[in-house]
Amino acid sequence: MDSIIAHYSLTPSPYSPPSLPTLSSSITTNLSAPTLSFAHRKPTMSRRDVIASASQTLATPEPKENKLWGGRFEESVTDAVERFTESISFDKLLYKHDIMGSRAHASMLAKQGLISNSDRDIIIEGLNKIEKLIEDGKFEWRTDREDVHMNIEAALIDMIGEPGKKLHTARSRNDQVLTDFRLWCRDAIDLIVQRVKYLQVALLKLAIKNEGLIVPGYTHLQRAQPVLLQHLLLAFVEQLERDAGRLLDCRARLNFCPLGACALAGTGLPIDRFMTADELGFTGPLSNSIDAVSDRDFILEFLSANSIIAIHLSRLGEEWVLWASEEFGFITPSDAVSTGSSIMPQKKNPDPMELVRGKSARVVGDLVTLLTLCKGLPLAYNRDLQEDKEPSFDSVKTILGMLEVSAEFAQNITFNEERIKKALPAGHLDATTLADYLVKKGVPFRTSHDIVGRAVALCVSKNCQLKELSLDELRSLNPVFDKDVYEYLGVENAVEKFSSYGSTGSSSVAYQVDYWVTKLGITKET
């Protein structure tokens, strides 16, 4: 499955406008030279001969290969149209899935008596040879053959002759490309889910390594309550688990086969769509031929799931970029995941996570491109849908890179315990726990909230912490306070008082860690 990564890099489109003529070097290097005279040159060809020769060249262009779909056409498309409409520059990465689908299709045609077993064997042998040529880098991808399907089919016909012409029986490029694309998406999802798990393991190991470390928890980017670092890191593990779940749900929905739907209406030939679906590992064939070739909801859902992953990774990146700053100083990335400045020699920047944050915009943009592309298209297939490939390829390539580098970063950071401990007293993080104390004493929460608010105001005026207030000072706010109140004050005590399911209390977090250790299949000593 890892082999799919090697094919995610996109090849630039060969389409480009004709280059403008350039001035000759003799003129451009001496603009002040006198007007050139041709009086002493021996004429090699008269003006009339030049024009006649040019006209003859224009009138007899280089003959082009007949398109496999070109039977009713008397003229070839222009070069500009050919360059503009080709997709081979990017869809050739579907070659493996295209050949896989063609093998299954040939086997089904033979079983149904639409081609002979001999033809089937010749076709499959030819497809195997073409696949080997592609993998060895010896296959010629031709723009005039438009796309991956026509390149492979035309090459097959060149290689094996008449049997190759039978392969396209009872299928269209419409159902063929959708079959390829769904197979590709299935593999891509499997790979992304693997990378998600890899990041989850990296975060869990980081949590285990920092057991017991308390950090400030924030709301509105203001200090709120103390939390265990393990609890914070496991929040991202939980998010990633839902991300993987969305991908697997998407995989289940897209795992239906379009092959045999043909252009849009199916076929009158006696094909077996259930056979091809089963051979390709699909749950079954899509049940409506128009829907099979016209909708792209499966790729919209896939790119939507990718976008949510990207947003989660961007938030992780933002957290760590902030924490690596001098103002926070909570983490120190190793040199292996940092970069420097070209002008400021003291700088050490967490660039990988900044790029993770930045590339999330790209993944979201790929989704928006697809949503806009599909908006308002009439049924069934339209050529607009050729444009679904590049954003999809880019989304997968980008999200794989974001997941990989996030895991690398997690494996190469150190939490600065002393700096964090010195920072903890600021912000009165135990205020809510003090309010809980009053509630346990029978004081209504809104009254408790007011009392603790006045206690914080007293601390601000005295420049001290809540735990530094005397019992008399606390009783001046409300007589219910007793000596046991100090068991609730200070960040360490506050954290220990959190006992609800899923909270940041040490027993709750220990349960969460054990759960993820078992689920992800690692050991605490790892």
Short mmCIF file of C-alpha atoms in Angstrom, two decimals:
data_model
loop_
_atom_site.label_atom_id
_atom_site.label_comp_id
_atom_site.label_asym_id
_atom_site.label_seq_id
_atom_site.Cartn_x
_atom_site.Cartn_y
_atom_site.Cartn_z
CA MET A 1 0.00 0.00 0.00
CA ASP A 2 2.93 2.35 0.66
CA SER A 3 3.64 2.28 -3.06
CA ILE A 4 0.75 4.67 -3.57
CA ILE A 5 2.80 7.50 -2.01
CA ALA A 6 5.33 7.34 -4.79
CA HIS A 7 2.64 8.25 -7.28
CA TYR A 8 1.12 11.22 -5.46
CA SER A 9 3.43 13.86 -6.96
CA LEU A 10 1.59 15.68 -9.71
CA THR A 11 3.07 16.19 -13.15
CA PRO A 12 2.57 19.72 -14.50
CA SER A 13 0.15 19.97 -17.40
CA PRO A 14 1.93 20.15 -20.76
CA TYR A 15 -0.52 22.82 -21.90
CA SER A 16 1.17 26.17 -22.41
CA PRO A 17 0.64 28.96 -24.91
CA PRO A 18 3.04 29.07 -27.86
CA SER A 19 6.21 30.94 -26.97
CA LEU A 20 6.74 34.36 -28.55
CA PRO A 21 9.51 34.68 -31.13
CA THR A 22 12.75 36.05 -29.73
CA LEU A 23 15.10 38.61 -31.26
CA SER A 24 18.28 37.26 -32.73
CA SER A 25 21.40 37.73 -30.64
CA SER A 26 23.05 39.89 -33.30
CA ILE A 27 20.27 42.46 -32.99
CA THR A 28 19.72 42.37 -29.24
CA THR A 29 23.42 42.80 -28.46
CA ASN A 30 23.84 45.93 -30.61
CA LEU A 31 20.68 47.99 -30.76
CA SER A 32 22.53 51.09 -32.00
CA ALA A 33 23.97 49.35 -35.06
CA PRO A 34 23.08 50.84 -38.48
CA THR A 35 20.28 49.29 -40.52
CA LEU A 36 21.34 45.92 -41.88
CA SER A 37 21.68 45.57 -45.61
CA PHE A 38 21.00 42.37 -47.48
CA ALA A 39 22.29 43.72 -50.81
CA HIS A 40 25.44 41.57 -50.87
CA ARG A 41 23.74 38.28 -49.90
CA LYS A 42 23.24 35.64 -52.55
CA PRO A 43 19.55 34.82 -52.82
CA THR A 44 18.91 31.18 -51.93
CA MET A 45 15.15 31.14 -52.55
CA SER A 46 12.80 33.67 -54.09
CA ARG A 47 9.98 35.22 -52.05
CA ARG A 48 7.46 33.36 -54.18
CA ASP A 49 9.24 30.06 -53.53
CA VAL A 50 9.27 30.70 -49.77
CA ILE A 51 5.53 31.43 -49.74
CA ALA A 52 4.78 28.39 -51.88
CA SER A 53 6.87 26.15 -49.64
CA ALA A 54 5.21 27.49 -46.48
CA SER A 55 1.75 27.04 -47.98
CA GLN A 56 2.55 23.47 -48.92
CA THR A 57 3.78 22.78 -45.34
CA LEU A 58 0.61 24.24 -43.81
CA ALA A 59 -1.59 22.38 -46.28
CA THR A 60 -0.07 18.99 -45.45
CA PRO A 61 0.21 18.70 -41.64
CA GLU A 62 1.77 15.70 -39.97
CA PRO A 63 -0.84 12.95 -39.93
CA LYS A 64 -2.31 12.21 -36.46
CA GLU A 65 -3.27 8.89 -34.97
CA ASN A 66 -6.97 8.16 -35.27
CA LYS A 67 -8.74 8.41 -31.92
CA LEU A 68 -10.34 5.24 -30.62
CA TRP A 69 -13.57 7.24 -30.51
CA GLY A 70 -13.02 8.98 -33.86
CA GLY A 71 -15.09 6.90 -36.30
CA ARG A 72 -17.64 9.59 -37.11
CA PHE A 73 -15.08 12.43 -37.23
CA GLU A 74 -13.49 13.63 -40.45
CA GLU A 75 -11.05 16.08 -38.85
CA SER A 76 -8.57 15.79 -36.02
CA VAL A 77 -8.83 18.14 -33.07
CA THR A 78 -6.47 21.10 -33.08
CA ASP A 79 -3.27 21.01 -31.09
CA ALA A 80 -4.66 23.63 -28.72
CA VAL A 81 -7.77 21.57 -28.01
CA GLU A 82 -5.66 18.46 -27.55
CA ARG A 83 -3.39 20.17 -25.06
CA PHE A 84 -6.32 21.70 -23.21
CA THR A 85 -8.41 18.55 -22.92
CA GLU A 86 -5.74 15.95 -22.13
CA SER A 87 -5.60 14.50 -18.63
CA ILE A 88 -2.78 12.00 -19.01
CA SER A 89 -0.37 14.44 -17.35
CA PHE A 90 -2.09 13.78 -14.01
CA ASP A 91 -4.43 10.78 -14.30
CA LYS A 92 -1.65 8.39 -15.29
CA LEU A 93 -1.17 7.65 -11.60
CA LEU A 94 -4.41 5.65 -11.89
CA TYR A 95 -2.66 3.13 -14.16
CA LYS A 96 -2.53 0.32 -11.61
CA HIS A 97 -6.22 0.63 -10.82
CA ASP A 98 -7.11 0.94 -14.50
CA ILE A 99 -5.27 -2.28 -15.31
CA MET A 100 -6.82 -3.98 -12.29
CA GLY A 101 -10.31 -3.06 -13.52
CA SER A 102 -9.51 -4.18 -17.07
CA ARG A 103 -8.34 -7.59 -15.87
CA ALA A 104 -11.58 -8.10 -13.97
CA HIS A 105 -13.63 -6.86 -16.92
CA ALA A 106 -11.87 -9.21 -19.35
CA SER A 107 -12.45 -12.16 -17.02
CA MET A 108 -16.15 -11.31 -16.79
CA LEU A 109 -16.50 -10.94 -20.57
CA ALA A 110 -14.98 -14.39 -21.05
CA LYS A 111 -17.21 -15.98 -18.42
CA GLN A 112 -20.26 -14.48 -20.11
CA GLY A 113 -19.15 -15.72 -23.53
CA LEU A 114 -18.64 -12.21 -24.92
CA ILE A 115 -14.99 -12.96 -25.66
CA SER A 116 -13.11 -16.25 -25.82
CA ASN A 117 -10.96 -17.59 -23.01
CA SER A 118 -8.01 -17.35 -25.39
CA ASP A 119 -8.69 -13.64 -25.98
CA ARG A 120 -9.02 -13.13 -22.23
CA ASP A 121 -5.65 -14.72 -21.60
CA ILE A 122 -3.98 -12.68 -24.34
CA ILE A 123 -5.54 -9.46 -22.99
CA ILE A 124 -4.49 -10.14 -19.41
CA GLU A 125 -0.96 -11.09 -20.49
CA GLY A 126 -0.74 -7.86 -22.49
CA LEU A 127 -2.02 -5.81 -19.55
CA ASN A 128 0.59 -7.41 -17.30
CA LYS A 129 3.34 -6.49 -19.75
CA ILE A 130 2.09 -2.91 -19.96
CA GLU A 131 2.00 -2.66 -16.17
CA LYS A 132 5.61 -3.86 -16.03
CA LEU A 133 6.65 -1.33 -18.68
CA ILE A 134 5.02 1.48 -16.69
CA GLU A 135 6.67 0.42 -13.44
CA ASP A 136 10.03 0.19 -15.18
CA GLY A 137 9.58 3.68 -16.64
CA LYS A 138 9.63 2.36 -20.20
CA PHE A 139 6.04 3.09 -21.18
CA GLU A 140 5.39 6.01 -23.54
CA TRP A 141 2.58 8.21 -22.25
CA ARG A 142 1.10 10.02 -25.25
CA THR A 143 -0.83 13.25 -24.98
CA ASP A 144 -2.68 12.52 -28.23
CA ARG A 145 -4.18 9.50 -26.48
CA GLU A 146 -5.72 11.88 -23.96
CA ASP A 147 -5.92 9.91 -20.72
CA VAL A 148 -4.69 6.87 -18.83
CA HIS A 149 -7.49 4.65 -20.16
CA MET A 150 -6.91 5.42 -23.84
CA ASN A 151 -3.13 5.21 -23.46
CA ILE A 152 -3.32 1.74 -21.97
CA GLU A 153 -6.01 0.48 -24.35
CA ALA A 154 -4.26 1.83 -27.46
CA ALA A 155 -0.94 0.37 -26.31
CA LEU A 156 -2.66 -2.95 -25.70
CA ILE A 157 -4.08 -2.96 -29.23
CA ASP A 158 -0.65 -2.08 -30.62
CA MET A 159 0.81 -4.98 -28.65
CA ILE A 160 -1.73 -7.80 -29.15
CA GLY A 161 -3.87 -6.69 -32.08
CA GLU A 162 -7.52 -7.77 -32.52
CA PRO A 163 -8.09 -9.22 -29.03
CA GLY A 164 -7.21 -5.80 -27.57
CA LYS A 165 -10.07 -4.23 -29.50
CA LYS A 166 -12.54 -6.45 -27.62
CA LEU A 167 -11.62 -5.22 -24.14
CA HIS A 168 -13.88 -2.17 -24.24
CA THR A 169 -16.97 -4.31 -24.86
CA ALA A 170 -19.82 -3.31 -22.48
CA ARG A 171 -18.01 -0.44 -20.81
CA SER A 172 -17.42 3.27 -21.35
CA ARG A 173 -14.71 5.58 -20.18
CA ASN A 174 -17.41 7.00 -17.89
CA ASP A 175 -17.81 3.86 -15.77
CA GLN A 176 -14.17 2.92 -16.28
CA VAL A 177 -12.76 6.11 -14.77
CA LEU A 178 -15.17 5.96 -11.84
CA THR A 179 -14.08 2.40 -11.13
CA ASP A 180 -10.42 3.43 -11.22
CA PHE A 181 -11.10 6.45 -9.04
CA ARG A 182 -13.03 4.53 -6.40
CA LEU A 183 -10.27 1.90 -6.25
CA TRP A 184 -7.69 4.67 -5.86
CA CYS A 185 -9.70 6.39 -3.12
CA ARG A 186 -10.02 3.10 -1.28
CA ASP A 187 -6.25 2.62 -1.23
CA ALA A 188 -5.65 6.26 -0.31
CA ILE A 189 -8.05 6.03 2.64
CA ASP A 190 -6.31 2.91 3.91
CA LEU A 191 -2.98 4.70 3.78
CA ILE A 192 -4.25 7.84 5.51
CA VAL A 193 -5.82 5.77 8.29
CA GLN A 194 -2.42 4.13 8.84
CA ARG A 195 -0.79 7.55 9.11
CA VAL A 196 -3.48 8.72 11.54
CA LYS A 197 -2.72 5.77 13.80
CA TYR A 198 1.01 6.51 13.56
CA LEU A 199 0.40 10.04 14.84
CA GLN A 200 -1.91 8.76 17.58
CA VAL A 201 0.85 6.43 18.78
CA ALA A 202 3.39 9.28 18.75
CA LEU A 203 1.08 11.47 20.85
CA LEU A 204 0.29 8.64 23.26
CA LYS A 205 3.98 7.88 23.78
CA LEU A 206 4.58 11.58 24.45
CA ALA A 207 1.78 11.50 27.03
CA ILE A 208 3.20 8.42 28.75
CA LYS A 209 6.63 10.05 28.87
CA ASN A 210 5.22 13.10 30.66
CA GLU A 211 3.02 11.41 33.25
CA GLY A 212 1.95 13.71 36.09
CA LEU A 213 2.97 16.98 34.41
CA ILE A 214 0.36 19.70 34.97
CA VAL A 215 -0.06 22.53 32.44
CA PRO A 216 -2.40 25.50 32.29
CA GLY A 217 -5.59 24.82 30.38
CA TYR A 218 -6.92 27.72 28.31
CA THR A 219 -10.23 29.09 27.11
CA HIS A 220 -10.27 32.23 24.96
CA LEU A 221 -6.45 31.87 25.15
CA GLN A 222 -6.79 32.96 28.79
CA ARG A 223 -5.74 30.74 31.68
CA ALA A 224 -8.70 28.72 32.86
CA GLN A 225 -8.03 25.54 34.87
CA PRO A 226 -5.08 23.23 35.50
CA VAL A 227 -5.01 20.06 33.38
CA LEU A 228 -2.68 17.12 33.09
CA LEU A 229 -0.57 17.29 29.94
CA GLN A 230 -1.54 13.69 29.25
CA HIS A 231 -5.18 14.77 29.19
CA LEU A 232 -4.46 17.53 26.68
CA LEU A 233 -2.47 15.26 24.36
CA LEU A 234 -5.15 12.58 24.49
CA ALA A 235 -7.69 15.18 23.33
CA PHE A 236 -5.89 15.17 19.98
CA VAL A 237 -5.78 11.36 19.99
CA GLU A 238 -9.57 11.34 20.42
CA GLN A 239 -10.03 13.79 17.54
CA LEU A 240 -7.83 11.72 15.28
CA GLU A 241 -9.84 8.62 16.13
CA ARG A 242 -13.00 10.31 14.88
CA ASP A 243 -11.09 11.41 11.79
CA ALA A 244 -10.18 7.80 11.07
CA GLY A 245 -13.79 6.79 11.68
CA ARG A 246 -15.04 9.31 9.14
CA LEU A 247 -12.61 7.96 6.57
CA LEU A 248 -13.67 4.37 7.19
CA ASP A 249 -17.35 5.35 6.96
CA CYS A 250 -16.57 7.07 3.67
CA ARG A 251 -14.71 3.98 2.47
CA ALA A 252 -17.72 1.79 3.17
CA ARG A 253 -20.02 4.10 1.21
CA LEU A 254 -17.71 4.44 -1.80
CA ASN A 255 -16.98 0.72 -2.01
CA PHE A 256 -19.55 0.02 -4.73
CA CYS A 257 -18.63 -0.68 -8.33
CA PRO A 258 -19.68 1.47 -11.32
CA LEU A 259 -18.23 -0.91 -13.93
CA GLY A 260 -20.87 -2.01 -16.41
CA ALA A 261 -22.95 1.14 -16.05
CA CYS A 262 -21.29 2.14 -19.34
CA ALA A 263 -21.91 5.69 -20.55
CA LEU A 264 -25.07 6.18 -18.44
CA ALA A 265 -27.76 3.69 -19.46
CA GLY A 266 -26.09 0.31 -18.92
CA THR A 267 -25.86 -2.21 -21.75
CA GLY A 268 -27.97 -4.77 -23.60
CA LEU A 269 -25.12 -7.27 -23.52
CA PRO A 270 -25.30 -10.13 -20.99
CA ILE A 271 -22.66 -8.90 -18.53
CA ASP A 272 -22.32 -9.88 -14.86
CA ARG A 273 -21.71 -6.74 -12.83
CA PHE A 274 -21.74 -8.67 -9.57
CA MET A 275 -18.79 -10.75 -10.75
CA THR A 276 -16.60 -7.73 -11.55
CA ALA A 277 -17.61 -6.02 -8.31
CA ASP A 278 -16.67 -9.10 -6.31
CA GLU A 279 -13.37 -9.62 -8.14
CA LEU A 280 -12.34 -6.01 -7.40
CA GLY A 281 -13.27 -6.26 -3.72
CA PHE A 282 -16.32 -4.04 -3.90
CA THR A 283 -19.37 -4.64 -1.72
CA GLY A 284 -21.47 -4.86 -4.89
CA PRO A 285 -22.34 -2.94 -8.05
CA LEU A 286 -23.99 0.47 -7.91
CA SER A 287 -27.68 -0.11 -8.55
CA ASN A 288 -28.47 2.89 -10.78
CA SER A 289 -26.39 3.32 -13.93
CA ILE A 290 -27.05 7.08 -14.19
CA ASP A 291 -26.05 7.65 -10.58
CA ALA A 292 -23.01 5.41 -11.05
CA VAL A 293 -21.36 7.66 -13.63
CA SER A 294 -22.64 11.10 -12.67
CA ASP A 295 -22.19 11.63 -8.94
CA ARG A 296 -19.00 12.48 -7.08
CA ASP A 297 -20.38 12.52 -3.56
CA PHE A 298 -17.86 9.85 -2.56
CA ILE A 299 -14.92 12.12 -3.34
CA LEU A 300 -16.65 15.11 -1.76
CA GLU A 301 -17.06 13.08 1.41
CA PHE A 302 -13.45 11.92 1.25
CA LEU A 303 -12.08 15.43 0.82
CA SER A 304 -14.40 16.68 3.54
CA ALA A 305 -12.95 14.10 5.93
CA ASN A 306 -9.46 15.16 4.86
CA SER A 307 -10.34 18.79 5.54
CA ILE A 308 -11.45 17.98 9.08
CA ILE A 309 -8.18 16.12 9.67
CA ALA A 310 -6.32 19.15 8.33
CA ILE A 311 -8.17 21.46 10.73
CA HIS A 312 -7.33 19.22 13.68
CA LEU A 313 -3.68 19.12 12.65
CA SER A 314 -3.66 22.87 12.17
CA ARG A 315 -4.92 23.35 15.74
CA LEU A 316 -2.22 20.98 17.01
CA GLY A 317 0.31 22.99 15.02
CA GLU A 318 -0.94 26.26 16.47
CA GLU A 319 -0.71 24.85 20.01
CA TRP A 320 2.89 23.82 19.56
CA VAL A 321 3.94 26.96 17.71
CA LEU A 322 2.62 29.02 20.62
CA TRP A 323 4.18 26.76 23.22
CA ALA A 324 7.56 26.92 21.48
CA SER A 325 7.58 30.73 21.64
CA GLU A 326 9.70 32.59 24.18
CA GLU A 327 6.53 33.96 25.74
CA PHE A 328 5.30 30.44 26.60
CA GLY A 329 8.52 28.44 26.56
CA PHE A 330 6.63 25.24 27.36
CA ILE A 331 8.32 23.09 24.70
CA THR A 332 11.67 22.94 22.95
CA PRO A 333 11.71 21.27 19.54
CA SER A 334 14.91 19.44 18.68
CA ASP A 335 17.17 20.71 15.91
CA ALA A 336 15.93 17.84 13.74
CA VAL A 337 12.50 19.47 13.40
CA SER A 338 13.49 23.14 13.49
CA THR A 339 14.83 25.69 11.04
CA GLY A 340 16.86 28.86 11.38
CA SER A 341 16.77 32.37 10.01
CA SER A 342 18.77 33.61 7.04
CA ILE A 343 19.52 36.87 8.87
CA MET A 344 19.00 36.30 12.61
CA PRO A 345 21.51 33.73 13.87
CA GLN A 346 19.75 33.19 17.20
CA LYS A 347 16.46 31.98 15.72
CA LYS A 348 15.12 28.44 16.05
CA ASN A 349 11.74 28.17 14.37
CA PRO A 350 9.10 25.39 14.57
CA ASP A 351 8.56 25.68 10.81
CA PRO A 352 7.17 22.18 10.22
CA MET A 353 4.13 22.86 12.39
CA GLU A 354 3.69 26.32 10.90
CA LEU A 355 3.51 24.65 7.50
CA VAL A 356 1.06 22.09 8.86
CA ARG A 357 -1.08 25.02 9.94
CA GLY A 358 -0.67 26.67 6.54
CA LYS A 359 -1.26 23.59 4.39
CA SER A 360 -4.64 23.06 6.04
CA ALA A 361 -5.84 25.93 3.83
CA ARG A 362 -4.75 23.96 0.79
CA VAL A 363 -6.70 20.87 1.80
CA VAL A 364 -9.81 22.93 2.51
CA GLY A 365 -9.30 24.65 -0.85
CA ASP A 366 -9.25 21.28 -2.63
CA LEU A 367 -12.64 20.48 -1.09
CA VAL A 368 -14.08 23.84 -2.09
CA THR A 369 -12.82 23.29 -5.66
CA LEU A 370 -14.69 19.97 -5.86
CA LEU A 371 -17.86 21.38 -4.30
CA THR A 372 -17.86 24.23 -6.79
CA LEU A 373 -17.09 21.88 -9.67
CA CYS A 374 -20.09 19.66 -8.93
CA LYS A 375 -22.56 22.46 -8.26
CA GLY A 376 -25.29 22.65 -10.89
CA LEU A 377 -24.06 19.90 -13.22
CA PRO A 378 -26.90 18.24 -15.13
CA LEU A 379 -27.14 14.45 -15.21
CA ALA A 380 -25.32 12.38 -16.25
CA TYR A 381 -21.61 12.65 -17.10
CA ASN A 382 -20.04 16.00 -18.07
CA ARG A 383 -16.42 16.64 -19.05
CA ASP A 384 -16.20 19.12 -16.19
CA LEU A 385 -15.78 16.08 -13.96
CA GLN A 386 -12.33 15.46 -15.41
CA GLU A 387 -11.28 18.26 -13.06
CA ASP A 388 -12.02 16.15 -9.98
CA LYS A 389 -8.67 14.34 -10.09
CA GLU A 390 -6.03 17.00 -9.42
CA PRO A 391 -7.65 18.45 -6.26
CA SER A 392 -8.20 14.91 -4.98
CA PHE A 393 -4.61 13.86 -5.63
CA ASP A 394 -3.38 17.07 -4.02
CA SER A 395 -5.58 16.64 -0.95
CA VAL A 396 -4.29 13.13 -0.31
CA LYS A 397 -0.66 14.06 -0.93
CA THR A 398 -0.92 17.05 1.40
CA ILE A 399 -2.73 15.30 4.24
CA LEU A 400 -0.24 12.42 4.17
CA GLY A 401 2.62 14.91 4.51
CA MET A 402 0.88 16.78 7.33
CA LEU A 403 0.29 13.59 9.30
CA GLU A 404 3.85 12.39 8.78
CA VAL A 405 5.55 15.60 9.86
CA SER A 406 3.20 16.04 12.86
CA ALA A 407 4.26 12.61 14.11
CA GLU A 408 7.93 13.49 13.51
CA PHE A 409 7.49 16.69 15.52
CA ALA A 410 5.79 14.85 18.39
CA GLN A 411 8.78 12.51 18.58
CA ASN A 412 11.25 15.40 18.73
CA ILE A 413 10.00 17.82 21.38
CA THR A 414 10.80 18.24 25.06
CA PHE A 415 8.45 19.76 27.63
CA ASN A 416 10.19 22.28 29.87
CA GLU A 417 8.90 21.18 33.29
CA GLU A 418 10.57 23.90 35.34
CA ARG A 419 9.32 26.67 33.07
CA ILE A 420 5.80 25.23 33.17
CA LYS A 421 5.81 24.86 36.97
CA LYS A 422 6.93 28.46 37.41
CA ALA A 423 4.14 29.59 35.11
CA LEU A 424 1.37 27.61 36.84
CA PRO A 425 0.59 29.92 39.79
CA ALA A 426 -0.50 32.80 37.57
CA GLY A 427 -4.17 33.06 36.69
CA HIS A 428 -5.84 31.58 39.81
CA LEU A 429 -6.42 28.25 38.04
CA ASP A 430 -7.92 26.69 41.19
CA ALA A 431 -10.83 29.17 41.38
CA THR A 432 -13.43 26.79 39.93
CA THR A 433 -12.35 24.03 42.32
CA LEU A 434 -12.87 26.47 45.19
CA ALA A 435 -16.39 27.11 43.93
CA ASP A 436 -16.97 23.32 43.88
CA TYR A 437 -15.86 23.23 47.53
CA LEU A 438 -18.57 25.73 48.46
CA VAL A 439 -21.19 23.76 46.50
CA LYS A 440 -20.27 20.67 48.52
CA LYS A 441 -20.86 22.77 51.63
CA GLY A 442 -24.41 23.46 50.46
CA VAL A 443 -23.88 26.88 48.90
CA PRO A 444 -25.75 27.39 45.58
CA PHE A 445 -23.35 27.51 42.63
CA ARG A 446 -24.24 31.07 41.57
CA THR A 447 -23.60 32.25 45.13
CA SER A 448 -20.36 30.23 45.17
CA HIS A 449 -19.33 31.83 41.90
CA ASP A 450 -19.81 35.30 43.41
CA ILE A 451 -17.93 34.45 46.58
CA VAL A 452 -14.93 33.03 44.72
CA GLY A 453 -14.97 36.02 42.37
CA ARG A 454 -14.59 38.30 45.39
CA ALA A 455 -11.85 36.04 46.74
CA VAL A 456 -9.94 36.40 43.44
CA ALA A 457 -10.40 40.19 43.60
CA LEU A 458 -8.91 40.12 47.11
CA CYS A 459 -5.93 38.13 45.80
CA VAL A 460 -5.41 40.62 42.98
CA SER A 461 -5.36 43.49 45.48
CA LYS A 462 -2.88 41.62 47.68
CA ASN A 463 -0.85 40.16 44.80
CA CYS A 464 -1.18 36.64 46.15
CA GLN A 465 -2.66 33.23 45.33
CA LEU A 466 -5.95 31.82 46.64
CA LYS A 467 -4.11 29.25 48.73
CA GLU A 468 -2.23 32.11 50.41
CA LEU A 469 -5.39 33.71 51.81
CA SER A 470 -5.86 33.09 55.52
CA LEU A 471 -8.87 31.24 56.86
CA ASP A 472 -10.08 34.45 58.48
CA GLU A 473 -9.89 36.26 55.13
CA LEU A 474 -11.87 33.50 53.47
CA ARG A 475 -14.47 33.50 56.28
CA SER A 476 -14.87 37.23 55.86
CA LEU A 477 -16.32 36.36 52.46
CA ASN A 478 -18.47 33.51 53.76
CA PRO A 479 -18.43 31.75 57.17
CA VAL A 480 -18.84 28.30 55.62
CA PHE A 481 -15.10 28.11 54.88
CA ASP A 482 -13.18 25.70 57.08
CA LYS A 483 -9.65 24.31 57.33
CA ASP A 484 -10.37 21.60 54.78
CA VAL A 485 -10.63 24.30 52.09
CA TYR A 486 -6.86 24.15 51.62
CA GLU A 487 -7.23 20.59 50.29
CA TYR A 488 -8.88 22.21 47.25
CA LEU A 489 -6.39 25.01 46.66
CA GLY A 490 -3.22 24.93 44.55
CA VAL A 491 -3.04 23.38 41.08
CA GLU A 492 -1.98 19.95 42.33
CA ASN A 493 -4.95 19.70 44.71
CA ALA A 494 -7.28 21.16 42.10
CA VAL A 495 -6.34 18.54 39.52
CA GLU A 496 -6.87 15.73 42.00
CA LYS A 497 -10.41 16.92 42.74
CA PHE A 498 -11.56 16.30 39.16
CA SER A 499 -13.25 12.91 39.32
CA SER A 500 -16.00 12.86 36.67
CA TYR A 501 -15.75 10.45 33.74
CA GLY A 502 -13.43 11.88 31.07
CA SER A 503 -12.06 14.60 33.34
CA THR A 504 -8.46 15.66 33.92
CA GLY A 505 -8.16 13.99 37.34
CA SER A 506 -5.24 11.60 37.62
CA SER A 507 -7.41 8.46 38.02
CA SER A 508 -9.57 9.43 35.04
CA VAL A 509 -6.55 10.18 32.87
CA ALA A 510 -4.86 6.94 33.90
CA TYR A 511 -7.95 5.10 32.67
CA GLN A 512 -7.79 7.01 29.38
CA VAL A 513 -4.12 6.20 28.92
CA ASP A 514 -4.72 2.50 29.59
CA TYR A 515 -7.58 2.48 27.11
CA TRP A 516 -5.45 3.94 24.32
CA VAL A 517 -2.45 1.76 25.15
CA THR A 518 -4.66 -1.28 24.59
CA LYS A 519 -6.47 0.11 21.54
CA LEU A 520 -3.32 1.23 19.74
CA GLY A 521 -1.37 -1.87 20.73
CA ILE A 522 1.64 -0.37 22.49
CA THR A 523 3.17 -0.79 25.95
CA LYS A 524 3.69 1.94 28.52
CA GLU A 525 7.40 1.21 28.48
CA THR A 526 7.55 2.00 24.72
#
